[in-house]
PDB file of C-alpha atoms and ligand atoms in Angstrom:
ATOM      1  CA  MET X   8      92.109-133.058 126.632  1.00 54.00           C
ATOM      2  CA  ASP X   9      90.773-130.899 124.373  1.00 76.00           C
ATOM      3  CA  LYS X  10      88.454-132.476 121.958  1.00 79.00           C
ATOM      4  CA  PHE X  11      88.309-129.831 120.474  1.00 91.00           C
ATOM      5  CA  LYS X  12      91.640-128.281 120.314  1.00 94.00           C
ATOM      6  CA  GLU X  13      92.324-129.406 116.253  1.00 95.00           C
ATOM      7  CA  LEU X  14      89.409-128.015 114.827  1.00 97.00           C
ATOM      8  CA  ARG X  15      89.508-125.089 116.822  1.00 97.00           C
ATOM      9  CA  GLU X  16      92.978-124.579 114.836  1.00 97.00           C
ATOM     10  CA  ARG X  17      91.601-125.477 111.331  1.00 97.00           C
ATOM     11  CA  CYS X  18      88.566-122.555 112.717  1.00 97.00           C
ATOM     12  CA  GLU X  19      91.069-119.794 113.732  1.00 97.00           C
ATOM     13  CA  SER X  20      92.873-120.103 109.964  1.00 97.00           C
ATOM     14  CA  CYS X  21      89.853-120.724 108.134  1.00 98.00           C
ATOM     15  CA  THR X  22      90.141-118.303 105.267  1.00 98.00           C
ATOM     16  CA  ASP X  23      86.929-119.789 103.452  1.00 98.00           C
ATOM     17  CA  CYS X  24      84.774-116.226 103.593  1.00 98.00           C
ATOM     18  CA  PRO X  25      85.309-113.180 103.129  1.00 98.00           C
ATOM     19  CA  LEU X  26      84.425-112.855 107.090  1.00 98.00           C
ATOM     20  CA  HIS X  27      87.644-113.624 107.946  1.00 98.00           C
ATOM     21  CA  ALA X  28      89.192-110.520 106.521  1.00 98.00           C
ATOM     22  CA  THR X  29      88.009-107.899 109.569  1.00 97.00           C
ATOM     23  CA  ARG X  30      87.270-110.165 111.883  1.00 98.00           C
ATOM     24  CA  THR X  31      89.394-109.949 115.358  1.00 98.00           C
ATOM     25  CA  ASN X  32      88.890-113.141 116.261  1.00 98.00           C
ATOM     26  CA  CYS X  33      86.966-115.723 115.099  1.00 98.00           C
ATOM     27  CA  VAL X  34      84.511-116.876 118.416  1.00 98.00           C
ATOM     28  CA  PHE X  35      85.089-120.787 117.649  1.00 98.00           C
ATOM     29  CA  GLY X  36      82.127-121.609 120.815  1.00 98.00           C
ATOM     30  CA  LYS X  37      82.881-122.413 124.332  1.00 97.00           C
ATOM     31  CA  GLY X  38      81.770-124.704 127.285  1.00 96.00           C
ATOM     32  CA  ASN X  39      82.185-127.727 128.441  1.00 96.00           C
ATOM     33  CA  PRO X  40      83.388-130.981 126.670  1.00 95.00           C
ATOM     34  CA  ALA X  41      81.312-132.750 127.773  1.00 95.00           C
ATOM     35  CA  ALA X  42      77.883-131.277 127.918  1.00 97.00           C
ATOM     36  CA  ASP X  43      75.107-132.470 127.029  1.00 98.00           C
ATOM     37  CA  LEU X  44      72.920-129.152 126.225  1.00 98.00           C
ATOM     38  CA  MET X  45      74.019-127.389 123.459  1.00 98.00           C
ATOM     39  CA  PHE X  46      72.599-124.079 122.447  1.00 98.00           C
ATOM     40  CA  ILE X  47      74.224-121.911 118.872  1.00 98.00           C
ATOM     41  CA  GLY X  48      73.155-118.450 118.286  1.00 98.00           C
ATOM     42  CA  GLU X  49      73.441-117.386 115.240  1.00 98.00           C
ATOM     43  CA  ALA X  50      76.990-114.676 115.122  1.00 98.00           C
ATOM     44  CA  PRO X  51      79.937-113.165 116.482  1.00 98.00           C
ATOM     45  CA  GLY X  52      78.073-109.333 117.224  1.00 98.00           C
ATOM     46  CA  GLU X  53      81.637-106.798 118.868  1.00 98.00           C
ATOM     47  CA  GLN X  54      82.075-107.782 121.969  1.00 98.00           C
ATOM     48  CA  GLU X  55      82.424-111.550 120.495  1.00 98.00           C
ATOM     49  CA  ASP X  56      84.829-110.530 118.209  1.00 98.00           C
ATOM     50  CA  LEU X  57      86.521-108.613 120.063  1.00 98.00           C
ATOM     51  CA  THR X  58      87.424-110.896 123.210  1.00 98.00           C
ATOM     52  CA  GLY X  59      86.524-114.469 120.663  1.00 98.00           C
ATOM     53  CA  GLU X  60      84.598-115.692 123.373  1.00 98.00           C
ATOM     54  CA  PRO X  61      80.533-116.567 122.427  1.00 98.00           C
ATOM     55  CA  PHE X  62      77.645-114.637 123.981  1.00 98.00           C
ATOM     56  CA  VAL X  63      79.928-112.072 126.144  1.00 98.00           C
ATOM     57  CA  GLY X  64      77.914-108.657 124.985  1.00 97.00           C
ATOM     58  CA  ARG X  65      74.167-108.014 126.376  1.00 97.00           C
ATOM     59  CA  ALA X  66      73.056-110.430 124.687  1.00 98.00           C
ATOM     60  CA  GLY X  67      75.117-112.731 126.539  1.00 98.00           C
ATOM     61  CA  GLN X  68      75.036-111.397 129.423  1.00 98.00           C
ATOM     62  CA  LEU X  69      70.571-112.024 129.369  1.00 98.00           C
ATOM     63  CA  LEU X  70      71.493-115.419 128.408  1.00 98.00           C
ATOM     64  CA  ASP X  71      73.008-116.381 131.463  1.00 98.00           C
ATOM     65  CA  ARG X  72      70.925-114.268 134.350  1.00 98.00           C
ATOM     66  CA  PHE X  73      67.930-116.467 132.054  1.00 98.00           C
ATOM     67  CA  LEU X  74      70.065-119.343 133.203  1.00 98.00           C
ATOM     68  CA  TYR X  75      70.660-119.087 136.392  1.00 98.00           C
ATOM     69  CA  ALA X  76      66.668-118.950 136.540  1.00 98.00           C
ATOM     70  CA  VAL X  77      65.997-122.614 135.381  1.00 98.00           C
ATOM     71  CA  ASP X  78      70.185-123.052 137.705  1.00 98.00           C
ATOM     72  CA  ILE X  79      71.910-123.825 134.687  1.00 98.00           C
ATOM     73  CA  ARG X  80      75.523-123.380 135.254  1.00 97.00           C
ATOM     74  CA  ARG X  81      77.445-121.815 131.991  1.00 97.00           C
ATOM     75  CA  GLU X  82      80.742-124.044 132.790  1.00 97.00           C
ATOM     76  CA  ASP X  83      77.994-126.929 132.538  1.00 98.00           C
ATOM     77  CA  VAL X  84      76.958-125.686 128.642  1.00 98.00           C
ATOM     78  CA  TYR X  85      78.620-125.685 125.525  1.00 98.00           C
ATOM     79  CA  ILE X  86      77.969-122.611 123.818  1.00 98.00           C
ATOM     80  CA  ALA X  87      78.435-122.013 119.569  1.00 98.00           C
ATOM     81  CA  ASN X  88      77.512-119.915 116.800  1.00 98.00           C
ATOM     82  CA  ILE X  89      76.344-120.336 112.958  1.00 98.00           C
ATOM     83  CA  LEU X  90      79.024-117.935 112.386  1.00 98.00           C
ATOM     84  CA  LYS X  91      82.267-118.104 113.178  1.00 98.00           C
ATOM     85  CA  CYS X  92      83.527-114.388 112.468  1.00 98.00           C
ATOM     86  CA  ARG X  93      81.317-111.497 112.705  1.00 98.00           C
ATOM     87  CA  PRO X  94      79.156-109.904 109.667  1.00 98.00           C
ATOM     88  CA  PRO X  95      80.377-106.641 110.003  1.00 96.00           C
ATOM     89  CA  ASN X  96      77.988-103.979 111.939  1.00 95.00           C
ATOM     90  CA  ASN X  97      76.166-107.640 112.907  1.00 93.00           C
ATOM     91  CA  ARG X  98      73.951-107.664 109.932  1.00 97.00           C
ATOM     92  CA  ASP X  99      72.673-111.142 109.037  1.00 96.00           C
ATOM     93  CA  PRO X 100      74.842-114.400 108.393  1.00 97.00           C
ATOM     94  CA  LEU X 101      74.549-114.511 103.908  1.00 98.00           C
ATOM     95  CA  PRO X 102      73.851-118.068 102.960  1.00 97.00           C
ATOM     96  CA  ALA X 103      76.960-118.844 102.201  1.00 98.00           C
ATOM     97  CA  GLU X 104      78.797-117.400 104.849  1.00 98.00           C
ATOM     98  CA  GLU X 105      76.281-119.386 106.944  1.00 98.00           C
ATOM     99  CA  ASP X 106      77.487-122.469 103.363  1.00 98.00           C
ATOM    100  CA  ALA X 107      80.988-122.091 104.374  1.00 98.00           C
ATOM    101  CA  CYS X 108      80.556-121.938 108.028  1.00 98.00           C
ATOM    102  CA  ILE X 109      78.054-124.726 108.770  1.00 98.00           C
ATOM    103  CA  LYS X 110      80.705-127.379 108.392  1.00 98.00           C
ATOM    104  CA  TYR X 111      83.259-126.358 112.039  1.00 98.00           C
ATOM    105  CA  LEU X 112      79.652-126.394 113.382  1.00 98.00           C
ATOM    106  CA  ARG X 113      78.827-129.473 111.911  1.00 98.00           C
ATOM    107  CA  GLU X 114      81.924-130.827 112.945  1.00 98.00           C
ATOM    108  CA  GLN X 115      81.970-129.650 116.730  1.00 98.00           C
ATOM    109  CA  VAL X 116      77.722-131.093 117.321  1.00 98.00           C
ATOM    110  CA  ARG X 117      79.701-134.982 116.121  1.00 97.00           C
ATOM    111  CA  ILE X 118      82.352-134.296 119.175  1.00 97.00           C
ATOM    112  CA  LEU X 119      79.884-133.141 121.843  1.00 97.00           C
ATOM    113  CA  GLN X 120      77.020-135.966 120.735  1.00 97.00           C
ATOM    114  CA  PRO X 121      73.986-133.443 122.868  1.00 98.00           C
ATOM    115  CA  LYS X 122      71.437-134.672 123.765  1.00 98.00           C
ATOM    116  CA  ILE X 123      69.497-131.212 123.197  1.00 98.00           C
ATOM    117  CA  ILE X 124      70.424-128.829 120.418  1.00 98.00           C
ATOM    118  CA  VAL X 125      68.695-125.150 121.824  1.00 99.00           C
ATOM    119  CA  CYS X 126      68.897-123.004 118.599  1.00 99.00           C
ATOM    120  CA  LEU X 127      68.983-118.739 120.172  1.00 98.00           C
ATOM    121  CA  GLY X 128      67.183-116.896 117.574  1.00 98.00           C
ATOM    122  CA  ARG X 129      65.464-117.714 113.486  1.00 97.00           C
ATOM    123  CA  ILE X 130      68.487-117.759 112.104  1.00 97.00           C
ATOM    124  CA  SER X 131      69.714-120.373 113.957  1.00 98.00           C
ATOM    125  CA  ALA X 132      66.708-122.286 114.177  1.00 98.00           C
ATOM    126  CA  MET X 133      65.314-121.965 110.313  1.00 98.00           C
ATOM    127  CA  LYS X 134      69.389-122.986 109.307  1.00 98.00           C
ATOM    128  CA  LEU X 135      69.223-125.561 111.642  1.00 98.00           C
ATOM    129  CA  ILE X 136      65.620-126.991 113.022  1.00 98.00           C
ATOM    130  CA  ARG X 137      63.718-125.843 109.003  1.00 97.00           C
ATOM    131  CA  PRO X 138      64.316-123.088 106.868  1.00 98.00           C
ATOM    132  CA  ASP X 139      60.439-121.851 107.052  1.00 98.00           C
ATOM    133  CA  TYR X 140      60.529-122.093 111.194  1.00 98.00           C
ATOM    134  CA  LYS X 141      58.255-119.426 112.948  1.00 98.00           C
ATOM    135  CA  ILE X 142      59.576-118.450 115.969  1.00 98.00           C
ATOM    136  CA  THR X 143      57.695-116.714 116.877  1.00 98.00           C
ATOM    137  CA  LYS X 144      55.113-119.921 117.084  1.00 98.00           C
ATOM    138  CA  GLU X 145      57.311-122.023 117.058  1.00 98.00           C
ATOM    139  CA  HIS X 146      59.422-121.324 119.985  1.00 98.00           C
ATOM    140  CA  GLY X 147      59.577-124.159 122.699  1.00 98.00           C
ATOM    141  CA  GLN X 148      58.285-126.946 120.617  1.00 98.00           C
ATOM    142  CA  TRP X 149      60.305-129.972 120.242  1.00 98.00           C
ATOM    143  CA  VAL X 150      61.712-131.258 117.561  1.00 98.00           C
ATOM    144  CA  GLU X 151      63.831-135.247 117.863  1.00 97.00           C
ATOM    145  CA  ARG X 152      66.441-135.936 115.602  1.00 96.00           C
ATOM    146  CA  GLY X 153      68.661-139.160 116.145  1.00 91.00           C
ATOM    147  CA  SER X 154      70.283-138.806 119.098  1.00 93.00           C
ATOM    148  CA  PHE X 155      69.214-135.682 119.798  1.00 97.00           C
ATOM    149  CA  PHE X 156      66.391-133.266 121.291  1.00 98.00           C
ATOM    150  CA  MET X 157      66.007-129.860 119.010  1.00 98.00           C
ATOM    151  CA  THR X 158      64.066-126.697 120.325  1.00 98.00           C
ATOM    152  CA  ALA X 159      64.123-122.941 119.472  1.00 99.00           C
ATOM    153  CA  VAL X 160      63.989-120.344 122.319  1.00 99.00           C
ATOM    154  CA  TYR X 161      64.402-116.393 121.554  1.00 98.00           C
ATOM    155  CA  HIS X 162      67.617-114.681 120.983  1.00 98.00           C
ATOM    156  CA  PRO X 163      68.515-113.271 124.266  1.00 98.00           C
ATOM    157  CA  ALA X 164      68.924-109.432 121.994  1.00 98.00           C
ATOM    158  CA  ALA X 165      65.727-109.720 120.381  1.00 98.00           C
ATOM    159  CA  LEU X 166      64.568-109.673 124.579  1.00 98.00           C
ATOM    160  CA  LEU X 167      66.488-106.617 125.165  1.00 98.00           C
ATOM    161  CA  ARG X 168      64.128-104.762 121.870  1.00 98.00           C
ATOM    162  CA  ASN X 169      61.155-106.490 123.341  1.00 98.00           C
ATOM    163  CA  PRO X 170      61.511-106.791 127.233  1.00 98.00           C
ATOM    164  CA  ARG X 171      56.993-109.083 126.754  1.00 98.00           C
ATOM    165  CA  LEU X 172      58.863-112.279 125.068  1.00 98.00           C
ATOM    166  CA  LYS X 173      60.768-112.744 128.316  1.00 98.00           C
ATOM    167  CA  GLU X 174      57.374-114.419 130.193  1.00 98.00           C
ATOM    168  CA  ASP X 175      58.010-116.488 127.103  1.00 98.00           C
ATOM    169  CA  MET X 176      61.957-116.934 127.898  1.00 98.00           C
ATOM    170  CA  LEU X 177      60.927-118.119 131.088  1.00 98.00           C
ATOM    171  CA  ARG X 178      58.480-120.559 130.399  1.00 98.00           C
ATOM    172  CA  ASP X 179      60.960-122.218 127.626  1.00 98.00           C
ATOM    173  CA  MET X 180      64.247-122.467 129.784  1.00 98.00           C
ATOM    174  CA  LYS X 181      62.100-123.756 132.500  1.00 98.00           C
ATOM    175  CA  SER X 182      61.383-126.502 129.848  1.00 98.00           C
ATOM    176  CA  ILE X 183      64.432-127.183 128.762  1.00 98.00           C
ATOM    177  CA  LYS X 184      65.825-128.122 131.708  1.00 98.00           C
ATOM    178  CA  GLU X 185      63.296-130.237 132.723  1.00 98.00           C
ATOM    179  CA  LYS X 186      63.765-132.037 129.468  1.00 98.00           C
ATOM    180  CA  LEU X 187      67.319-131.798 130.915  1.00 98.00           C
ATOM    181  CA  SER X 188      66.540-133.951 134.157  1.00 97.00           C
ATOM    182  CA  SER X 189      64.930-136.366 132.318  1.00 97.00           C
ATOM    183  CA  LEU X 190      67.284-137.172 129.796  1.00 96.00           C
ATOM    184  CA  LYS X 191      70.359-138.169 132.266  1.00 83.00           C
TER     185      LYS X 191
HETATM  186  N1  URA N 222      74.550-112.976 118.585  1.00 92.85           N
HETATM  187  C1  URA N 222      74.978-114.214 118.812  1.00 92.85           C
HETATM  188  O1  URA N 222      74.055-114.885 117.910  1.00 92.85           O
HETATM  189  N2  URA N 222      76.113-115.379 119.444  1.00 92.85           N
HETATM  190  C2  URA N 222      76.884-114.571 119.783  1.00 92.85           C
HETATM  191  O2  URA N 222      77.789-115.492 119.841  1.00 92.85           O
HETATM  192  C3  URA N 222      76.664-113.473 120.200  1.00 92.85           C
HETATM  193  C4  URA N 222      75.262-112.599 120.163  1.00 92.85           C
END
């Protein structure tokens, strides 16, 4: 049974913010409904809007390579975004859009009950960990939040712009793999 079916249907017919008018597809999220590990990005880009799936464009392909590098299978994790609809020209999400959309993410976390949540990039970390989160200083650090652990890593799109950050990303991904193994 797909635990997310009803929520997905609600999300796909959502008109709670203006982004619904320009979306091709709602990008609800994808992955294993029994995943211990959840990744949360910012918002769909062009390829995600066209396909309805998160992280399938260039940034997503780079994320896949880091998952592979630490022996985590994409089929074993769950991937979602703060916003389910693409902001025009991939601009940053507006606070009002985040506020309208966050209920879907909260419900996804409630259903999934992951052991680890990884924020992909500063927008996600600022929304989910702390409004003044500094990704350059704090990436890879662990925060305990009741029933799960959280951390943030650089957004894969940032790694495309600045390949020197890839070393930090690999270190953080190894830490995520270790944490996951320790919680099994
Ligand atoms: N960037 C994101 O933050 N999310 C996606 O799904 C794709 C690119």
